[in-house]
Amino acid sequence: MDLPNPFRSKEKDFLKAIGEQALKTREGLEALEAYLKDGDEAQAKRVQAIEKEADELRRILIDDLNHTFVTPIDREDLFALSRTIDDVLDYGFTTLDEMVTLGVQPNTYLQHMVSILREAADELYLGVIQLKAHPQVALDHANRAKALENRAESVYRAAIGDLFKEPKTMEDIVAILKMRELYRHLSNAADRGDEAANILSDIVVKMT
């Protein structure tokens, strides 16, 4: 009869756990995109609920990482991939939160950036779930996510350029500062998506 080995931890499916996180990020950005289109308060509440659910998934994953001796992928890579995917959703949520706090209505730049971020979240999710069985497919999705980050940054630069065209009053300047803050949140979300795609690509290289 085999005796239990106290030095062998239960094998955890960390890629499945990160896939669940990536799915939550995609769902959260879908809800944010819907909110920016029609201002539905139910979608705003959905973003908030999904962000909390994603945080809980990340807490569980970190706890599992801390209690697992050997991981199928470098522990640092798993942690970083989880963190960056979570950051994308966090910045999406803070964008919504500040829109409500500052009383800002969505414009076409915000809508466009969030739409691109939602597409990037799609690619990250697909990349994570294909990583184990089809690493080259995962790499393709990571490259698509990076290309979308470039598109988001182009929209960000155009939005900032348009924002500072001929402010006329103090009210204009206040509105500019509010919008710039929101654009920066979404630009940061795009940066985190790009970082997640880079980590995903690095994992593929190590696996193949």
PDB file of C-alpha atoms in Angstrom:
ATOM      1  CA  MET A   1       0.000   0.000   0.000  1.00  0.00           C
ATOM      2  CA  ASP A   2       1.334   3.435  -0.985  1.00  0.00           C
ATOM      3  CA  LEU A   3       1.854   5.762   1.925  1.00  0.00           C
ATOM      4  CA  PRO A   4       0.924   9.438   1.542  1.00  0.00           C
ATOM      5  CA  ASN A   5       3.866  11.635   0.649  1.00  0.00           C
ATOM      6  CA  PRO A   6       3.854  14.737   2.868  1.00  0.00           C
ATOM      7  CA  PHE A   7       6.128  16.564   0.405  1.00  0.00           C
ATOM      8  CA  ARG A   8       3.830  16.133  -2.595  1.00  0.00           C
ATOM      9  CA  SER A   9       1.066  18.707  -2.912  1.00  0.00           C
ATOM     10  CA  LYS A  10      -2.159  18.125  -4.727  1.00  0.00           C
ATOM     11  CA  GLU A  11      -1.792  19.087  -8.378  1.00  0.00           C
ATOM     12  CA  LYS A  12      -3.693  22.258  -9.111  1.00  0.00           C
ATOM     13  CA  ASP A  13      -4.920  23.242 -12.565  1.00  0.00           C
ATOM     14  CA  PHE A  14      -3.456  26.723 -12.544  1.00  0.00           C
ATOM     15  CA  LEU A  15      -4.096  27.366 -16.229  1.00  0.00           C
ATOM     16  CA  LYS A  16      -7.776  26.583 -15.707  1.00  0.00           C
ATOM     17  CA  ALA A  17      -7.822  29.006 -12.773  1.00  0.00           C
ATOM     18  CA  ILE A  18      -6.194  31.777 -14.825  1.00  0.00           C
ATOM     19  CA  GLY A  19      -8.598  30.969 -17.644  1.00  0.00           C
ATOM     20  CA  GLU A  20     -11.473  31.622 -15.246  1.00  0.00           C
ATOM     21  CA  GLN A  21      -9.873  34.948 -14.356  1.00  0.00           C
ATOM     22  CA  ALA A  22      -9.454  35.850 -18.023  1.00  0.00           C
ATOM     23  CA  LEU A  23     -13.094  34.983 -18.642  1.00  0.00           C
ATOM     24  CA  LYS A  24     -14.146  37.342 -15.852  1.00  0.00           C
ATOM     25  CA  THR A  25     -12.021  40.097 -17.354  1.00  0.00           C
ATOM     26  CA  ARG A  26     -13.676  39.573 -20.724  1.00  0.00           C
ATOM     27  CA  GLU A  27     -17.144  39.584 -19.136  1.00  0.00           C
ATOM     28  CA  GLY A  28     -16.339  42.730 -17.164  1.00  0.00           C
ATOM     29  CA  LEU A  29     -15.217  44.613 -20.250  1.00  0.00           C
ATOM     30  CA  GLU A  30     -18.265  43.406 -22.154  1.00  0.00           C
ATOM     31  CA  ALA A  31     -20.441  44.902 -19.407  1.00  0.00           C
ATOM     32  CA  LEU A  32     -18.423  48.138 -19.436  1.00  0.00           C
ATOM     33  CA  GLU A  33     -18.773  48.338 -23.206  1.00  0.00           C
ATOM     34  CA  ALA A  34     -22.543  47.874 -22.888  1.00  0.00           C
ATOM     35  CA  TYR A  35     -22.734  50.569 -20.190  1.00  0.00           C
ATOM     36  CA  LEU A  36     -20.876  53.070 -22.358  1.00  0.00           C
ATOM     37  CA  LYS A  37     -23.307  52.439 -25.200  1.00  0.00           C
ATOM     38  CA  ASP A  38     -26.595  52.990 -23.390  1.00  0.00           C
ATOM     39  CA  GLY A  39     -25.842  54.018 -19.792  1.00  0.00           C
ATOM     40  CA  ASP A  40     -27.698  51.023 -18.350  1.00  0.00           C
ATOM     41  CA  GLU A  41     -27.145  51.049 -14.577  1.00  0.00           C
ATOM     42  CA  ALA A  42     -27.588  47.273 -14.489  1.00  0.00           C
ATOM     43  CA  GLN A  43     -24.448  46.946 -16.615  1.00  0.00           C
ATOM     44  CA  ALA A  44     -22.545  49.251 -14.264  1.00  0.00           C
ATOM     45  CA  LYS A  45     -23.526  47.057 -11.319  1.00  0.00           C
ATOM     46  CA  ARG A  46     -22.510  44.003 -13.327  1.00  0.00           C
ATOM     47  CA  VAL A  47     -19.018  45.440 -13.866  1.00  0.00           C
ATOM     48  CA  GLN A  48     -18.679  45.966 -10.120  1.00  0.00           C
ATOM     49  CA  ALA A  49     -19.908  42.449  -9.288  1.00  0.00           C
ATOM     50  CA  ILE A  50     -17.619  40.809 -11.856  1.00  0.00           C
ATOM     51  CA  GLU A  51     -14.605  42.751 -10.594  1.00  0.00           C
ATOM     52  CA  LYS A  52     -15.228  41.427  -7.076  1.00  0.00           C
ATOM     53  CA  GLU A  53     -15.643  37.870  -8.386  1.00  0.00           C
ATOM     54  CA  ALA A  54     -12.365  38.176 -10.302  1.00  0.00           C
ATOM     55  CA  ASP A  55     -10.550  39.417  -7.195  1.00  0.00           C
ATOM     56  CA  GLU A  56     -11.788  36.374  -5.280  1.00  0.00           C
ATOM     57  CA  LEU A  57     -10.567  34.032  -8.021  1.00  0.00           C
ATOM     58  CA  ARG A  58      -7.146  35.680  -7.864  1.00  0.00           C
ATOM     59  CA  ARG A  59      -6.999  35.365  -4.070  1.00  0.00           C
ATOM     60  CA  ILE A  60      -7.724  31.639  -4.362  1.00  0.00           C
ATOM     61  CA  LEU A  61      -5.094  31.193  -7.078  1.00  0.00           C
ATOM     62  CA  ILE A  62      -2.433  32.963  -5.009  1.00  0.00           C
ATOM     63  CA  ASP A  63      -3.304  30.840  -1.991  1.00  0.00           C
ATOM     64  CA  ASP A  64      -2.982  27.689  -4.102  1.00  0.00           C
ATOM     65  CA  LEU A  65       0.362  28.894  -5.470  1.00  0.00           C
ATOM     66  CA  ASN A  66       1.611  29.481  -1.946  1.00  0.00           C
ATOM     67  CA  HIS A  67       0.672  25.935  -0.934  1.00  0.00           C
ATOM     68  CA  THR A  68       1.942  24.101  -3.999  1.00  0.00           C
ATOM     69  CA  PHE A  69       5.546  22.903  -3.999  1.00  0.00           C
ATOM     70  CA  VAL A  70       5.906  22.234  -7.737  1.00  0.00           C
ATOM     71  CA  THR A  71       3.967  24.049 -10.470  1.00  0.00           C
ATOM     72  CA  PRO A  72       3.649  23.003 -14.144  1.00  0.00           C
ATOM     73  CA  ILE A  73       4.725  26.493 -15.272  1.00  0.00           C
ATOM     74  CA  ASP A  74       7.138  28.823 -13.481  1.00  0.00           C
ATOM     75  CA  ARG A  75       5.470  30.156 -10.369  1.00  0.00           C
ATOM     76  CA  GLU A  76       6.553  33.715 -11.224  1.00  0.00           C
ATOM     77  CA  ASP A  77       4.971  33.476 -14.681  1.00  0.00           C
ATOM     78  CA  LEU A  78       1.683  32.196 -13.291  1.00  0.00           C
ATOM     79  CA  PHE A  79       1.609  34.964 -10.700  1.00  0.00           C
ATOM     80  CA  ALA A  80       2.468  37.684 -13.227  1.00  0.00           C
ATOM     81  CA  LEU A  81      -0.053  36.455 -15.804  1.00  0.00           C
ATOM     82  CA  SER A  82      -2.772  36.367 -13.160  1.00  0.00           C
ATOM     83  CA  ARG A  83      -1.831  39.850 -11.928  1.00  0.00           C
ATOM     84  CA  THR A  84      -1.798  41.527 -15.336  1.00  0.00           C
ATOM     85  CA  ILE A  85      -5.089  39.971 -16.445  1.00  0.00           C
ATOM     86  CA  ASP A  86      -6.631  41.133 -13.176  1.00  0.00           C
ATOM     87  CA  ASP A  87      -5.187  44.629 -13.690  1.00  0.00           C
ATOM     88  CA  VAL A  88      -6.964  44.991 -17.039  1.00  0.00           C
ATOM     89  CA  LEU A  89     -10.322  44.516 -15.325  1.00  0.00           C
ATOM     90  CA  ASP A  90      -9.319  46.673 -12.360  1.00  0.00           C
ATOM     91  CA  TYR A  91      -8.593  49.613 -14.651  1.00  0.00           C
ATOM     92  CA  GLY A  92     -11.863  49.019 -16.457  1.00  0.00           C
ATOM     93  CA  PHE A  93     -13.678  49.194 -13.137  1.00  0.00           C
ATOM     94  CA  THR A  94     -11.861  52.335 -11.975  1.00  0.00           C
ATOM     95  CA  THR A  95     -12.756  53.973 -15.287  1.00  0.00           C
ATOM     96  CA  LEU A  96     -16.416  53.300 -14.580  1.00  0.00           C
ATOM     97  CA  ASP A  97     -16.077  54.390 -10.954  1.00  0.00           C
ATOM     98  CA  GLU A  98     -14.489  57.709 -11.893  1.00  0.00           C
ATOM     99  CA  MET A  99     -17.029  58.344 -14.642  1.00  0.00           C
ATOM    100  CA  VAL A 100     -19.778  58.093 -12.041  1.00  0.00           C
ATOM    101  CA  THR A 101     -17.838  60.080  -9.428  1.00  0.00           C
ATOM    102  CA  LEU A 102     -16.904  62.870 -11.844  1.00  0.00           C
ATOM    103  CA  GLY A 103     -20.252  62.910 -13.625  1.00  0.00           C
ATOM    104  CA  VAL A 104     -18.734  62.265 -17.055  1.00  0.00           C
ATOM    105  CA  GLN A 105     -20.801  61.046 -19.970  1.00  0.00           C
ATOM    106  CA  PRO A 106     -19.234  58.590 -22.440  1.00  0.00           C
ATOM    107  CA  ASN A 107     -17.909  59.886 -25.743  1.00  0.00           C
ATOM    108  CA  THR A 108     -16.794  58.100 -28.908  1.00  0.00           C
ATOM    109  CA  TYR A 109     -13.160  57.904 -27.768  1.00  0.00           C
ATOM    110  CA  LEU A 110     -14.071  56.146 -24.515  1.00  0.00           C
ATOM    111  CA  GLN A 111     -16.421  53.805 -26.373  1.00  0.00           C
ATOM    112  CA  HIS A 112     -13.778  53.002 -28.992  1.00  0.00           C
ATOM    113  CA  MET A 113     -11.022  52.334 -26.470  1.00  0.00           C
ATOM    114  CA  VAL A 114     -13.217  50.054 -24.368  1.00  0.00           C
ATOM    115  CA  SER A 115     -14.353  48.179 -27.470  1.00  0.00           C
ATOM    116  CA  ILE A 116     -10.709  47.532 -28.397  1.00  0.00           C
ATOM    117  CA  LEU A 117      -9.901  46.467 -24.825  1.00  0.00           C
ATOM    118  CA  ARG A 118     -12.805  44.028 -24.890  1.00  0.00           C
ATOM    119  CA  GLU A 119     -11.390  42.515 -28.085  1.00  0.00           C
ATOM    120  CA  ALA A 120      -7.968  42.244 -26.436  1.00  0.00           C
ATOM    121  CA  ALA A 121      -9.567  40.545 -23.424  1.00  0.00           C
ATOM    122  CA  ASP A 122     -11.138  38.054 -25.849  1.00  0.00           C
ATOM    123  CA  GLU A 123      -7.701  37.262 -27.264  1.00  0.00           C
ATOM    124  CA  LEU A 124      -6.102  36.894 -23.834  1.00  0.00           C
ATOM    125  CA  TYR A 125      -8.858  34.531 -22.725  1.00  0.00           C
ATOM    126  CA  LEU A 126      -8.513  32.416 -25.862  1.00  0.00           C
ATOM    127  CA  GLY A 127      -4.737  32.420 -25.474  1.00  0.00           C
ATOM    128  CA  VAL A 128      -4.879  31.181 -21.890  1.00  0.00           C
ATOM    129  CA  ILE A 129      -7.336  28.361 -22.569  1.00  0.00           C
ATOM    130  CA  GLN A 130      -5.305  27.158 -25.572  1.00  0.00           C
ATOM    131  CA  LEU A 131      -1.949  27.379 -23.817  1.00  0.00           C
ATOM    132  CA  LYS A 132      -1.704  23.808 -22.565  1.00  0.00           C
ATOM    133  CA  ALA A 133      -2.923  21.874 -25.607  1.00  0.00           C
ATOM    134  CA  HIS A 134      -2.110  24.305 -28.436  1.00  0.00           C
ATOM    135  CA  PRO A 135       0.697  26.661 -27.405  1.00  0.00           C
ATOM    136  CA  GLN A 136       1.247  28.017 -30.922  1.00  0.00           C
ATOM    137  CA  VAL A 137      -2.422  28.939 -31.147  1.00  0.00           C
ATOM    138  CA  ALA A 138      -2.041  30.654 -27.779  1.00  0.00           C
ATOM    139  CA  LEU A 139       0.899  32.597 -29.212  1.00  0.00           C
ATOM    140  CA  ASP A 140      -1.237  33.753 -32.141  1.00  0.00           C
ATOM    141  CA  HIS A 141      -3.836  35.068 -29.710  1.00  0.00           C
ATOM    142  CA  ALA A 142      -1.127  36.813 -27.675  1.00  0.00           C
ATOM    143  CA  ASN A 143       0.153  38.552 -30.814  1.00  0.00           C
ATOM    144  CA  ARG A 144      -3.371  39.672 -31.675  1.00  0.00           C
ATOM    145  CA  ALA A 145      -3.782  41.073 -28.165  1.00  0.00           C
ATOM    146  CA  LYS A 146      -0.552  43.050 -28.614  1.00  0.00           C
ATOM    147  CA  ALA A 147      -1.757  44.453 -31.943  1.00  0.00           C
ATOM    148  CA  LEU A 148      -4.983  45.569 -30.266  1.00  0.00           C
ATOM    149  CA  GLU A 149      -2.970  47.335 -27.556  1.00  0.00           C
ATOM    150  CA  ASN A 150      -1.282  49.346 -30.300  1.00  0.00           C
ATOM    151  CA  ARG A 151      -4.691  50.294 -31.676  1.00  0.00           C
ATOM    152  CA  ALA A 152      -5.874  51.349 -28.229  1.00  0.00           C
ATOM    153  CA  GLU A 153      -2.798  53.554 -27.802  1.00  0.00           C
ATOM    154  CA  SER A 154      -3.446  55.183 -31.179  1.00  0.00           C
ATOM    155  CA  VAL A 155      -6.990  56.044 -30.091  1.00  0.00           C
ATOM    156  CA  TYR A 156      -5.613  57.328 -26.771  1.00  0.00           C
ATOM    157  CA  ARG A 157      -3.175  59.687 -28.520  1.00  0.00           C
ATOM    158  CA  ALA A 158      -5.918  60.952 -30.830  1.00  0.00           C
ATOM    159  CA  ALA A 159      -8.226  61.491 -27.848  1.00  0.00           C
ATOM    160  CA  ILE A 160      -5.583  63.444 -25.908  1.00  0.00           C
ATOM    161  CA  GLY A 161      -4.768  65.539 -28.971  1.00  0.00           C
ATOM    162  CA  ASP A 162      -8.410  66.387 -29.534  1.00  0.00           C
ATOM    163  CA  LEU A 163      -8.950  67.098 -25.851  1.00  0.00           C
ATOM    164  CA  PHE A 164      -6.520  70.004 -25.722  1.00  0.00           C
ATOM    165  CA  LYS A 165      -7.785  71.824 -28.789  1.00  0.00           C
ATOM    166  CA  GLU A 166      -8.628  75.398 -27.837  1.00  0.00           C
ATOM    167  CA  PRO A 167      -9.973  75.246 -24.270  1.00  0.00           C
ATOM    168  CA  LYS A 168     -11.935  78.468 -23.744  1.00  0.00           C
ATOM    169  CA  THR A 169     -13.210  78.607 -20.180  1.00  0.00           C
ATOM    170  CA  MET A 170     -12.389  77.309 -16.732  1.00  0.00           C
ATOM    171  CA  GLU A 171     -15.250  74.824 -17.190  1.00  0.00           C
ATOM    172  CA  ASP A 172     -13.534  73.578 -20.340  1.00  0.00           C
ATOM    173  CA  ILE A 173     -10.305  73.028 -18.419  1.00  0.00           C
ATOM    174  CA  VAL A 174     -12.096  71.118 -15.650  1.00  0.00           C
ATOM    175  CA  ALA A 175     -13.791  68.906 -18.244  1.00  0.00           C
ATOM    176  CA  ILE A 176     -10.420  68.326 -19.941  1.00  0.00           C
ATOM    177  CA  LEU A 177      -8.807  67.193 -16.696  1.00  0.00           C
ATOM    178  CA  LYS A 178     -11.655  64.773 -16.012  1.00  0.00           C
ATOM    179  CA  MET A 179     -11.496  63.228 -19.481  1.00  0.00           C
ATOM    180  CA  ARG A 180      -7.712  62.980 -19.412  1.00  0.00           C
ATOM    181  CA  GLU A 181      -7.923  60.962 -16.195  1.00  0.00           C
ATOM    182  CA  LEU A 182     -10.376  58.516 -17.792  1.00  0.00           C
ATOM    183  CA  TYR A 183      -8.288  58.170 -20.940  1.00  0.00           C
ATOM    184  CA  ARG A 184      -5.256  57.389 -18.788  1.00  0.00           C
ATOM    185  CA  HIS A 185      -7.113  54.636 -16.959  1.00  0.00           C
ATOM    186  CA  LEU A 186      -7.955  52.956 -20.260  1.00  0.00           C
ATOM    187  CA  SER A 187      -4.420  53.470 -21.563  1.00  0.00           C
ATOM    188  CA  ASN A 188      -3.129  51.756 -18.411  1.00  0.00           C
ATOM    189  CA  ALA A 189      -5.568  48.901 -19.027  1.00  0.00           C
ATOM    190  CA  ALA A 190      -4.158  48.537 -22.535  1.00  0.00           C
ATOM    191  CA  ASP A 191      -0.605  48.510 -21.146  1.00  0.00           C
ATOM    192  CA  ARG A 192      -1.508  45.716 -18.735  1.00  0.00           C
ATOM    193  CA  GLY A 193      -3.093  43.765 -21.565  1.00  0.00           C
ATOM    194  CA  ASP A 194       0.119  44.122 -23.542  1.00  0.00           C
ATOM    195  CA  GLU A 195       2.125  42.928 -20.532  1.00  0.00           C
ATOM    196  CA  ALA A 196      -0.170  39.915 -20.139  1.00  0.00           C
ATOM    197  CA  ALA A 197       0.319  39.079 -23.824  1.00  0.00           C
ATOM    198  CA  ASN A 198       4.099  39.296 -23.394  1.00  0.00           C
ATOM    199  CA  ILE A 199       3.994  36.941 -20.408  1.00  0.00           C
ATOM    200  CA  LEU A 200       1.798  34.540 -22.368  1.00  0.00           C
ATOM    201  CA  SER A 201       4.310  34.613 -25.221  1.00  0.00           C
ATOM    202  CA  ASP A 202       7.206  33.978 -22.824  1.00  0.00           C
ATOM    203  CA  ILE A 203       5.405  30.956 -21.376  1.00  0.00           C
ATOM    204  CA  VAL A 204       4.922  29.523 -24.882  1.00  0.00           C
ATOM    205  CA  VAL A 205       8.643  29.910 -25.596  1.00  0.00           C
ATOM    206  CA  LYS A 206       9.504  28.058 -22.379  1.00  0.00           C
ATOM    207  CA  MET A 207       7.015  25.288 -23.169  1.00  0.00           C
ATOM    208  CA  THR A 208       8.212  24.637 -26.729  1.00  0.00           C
TER     209      THR A 208
END
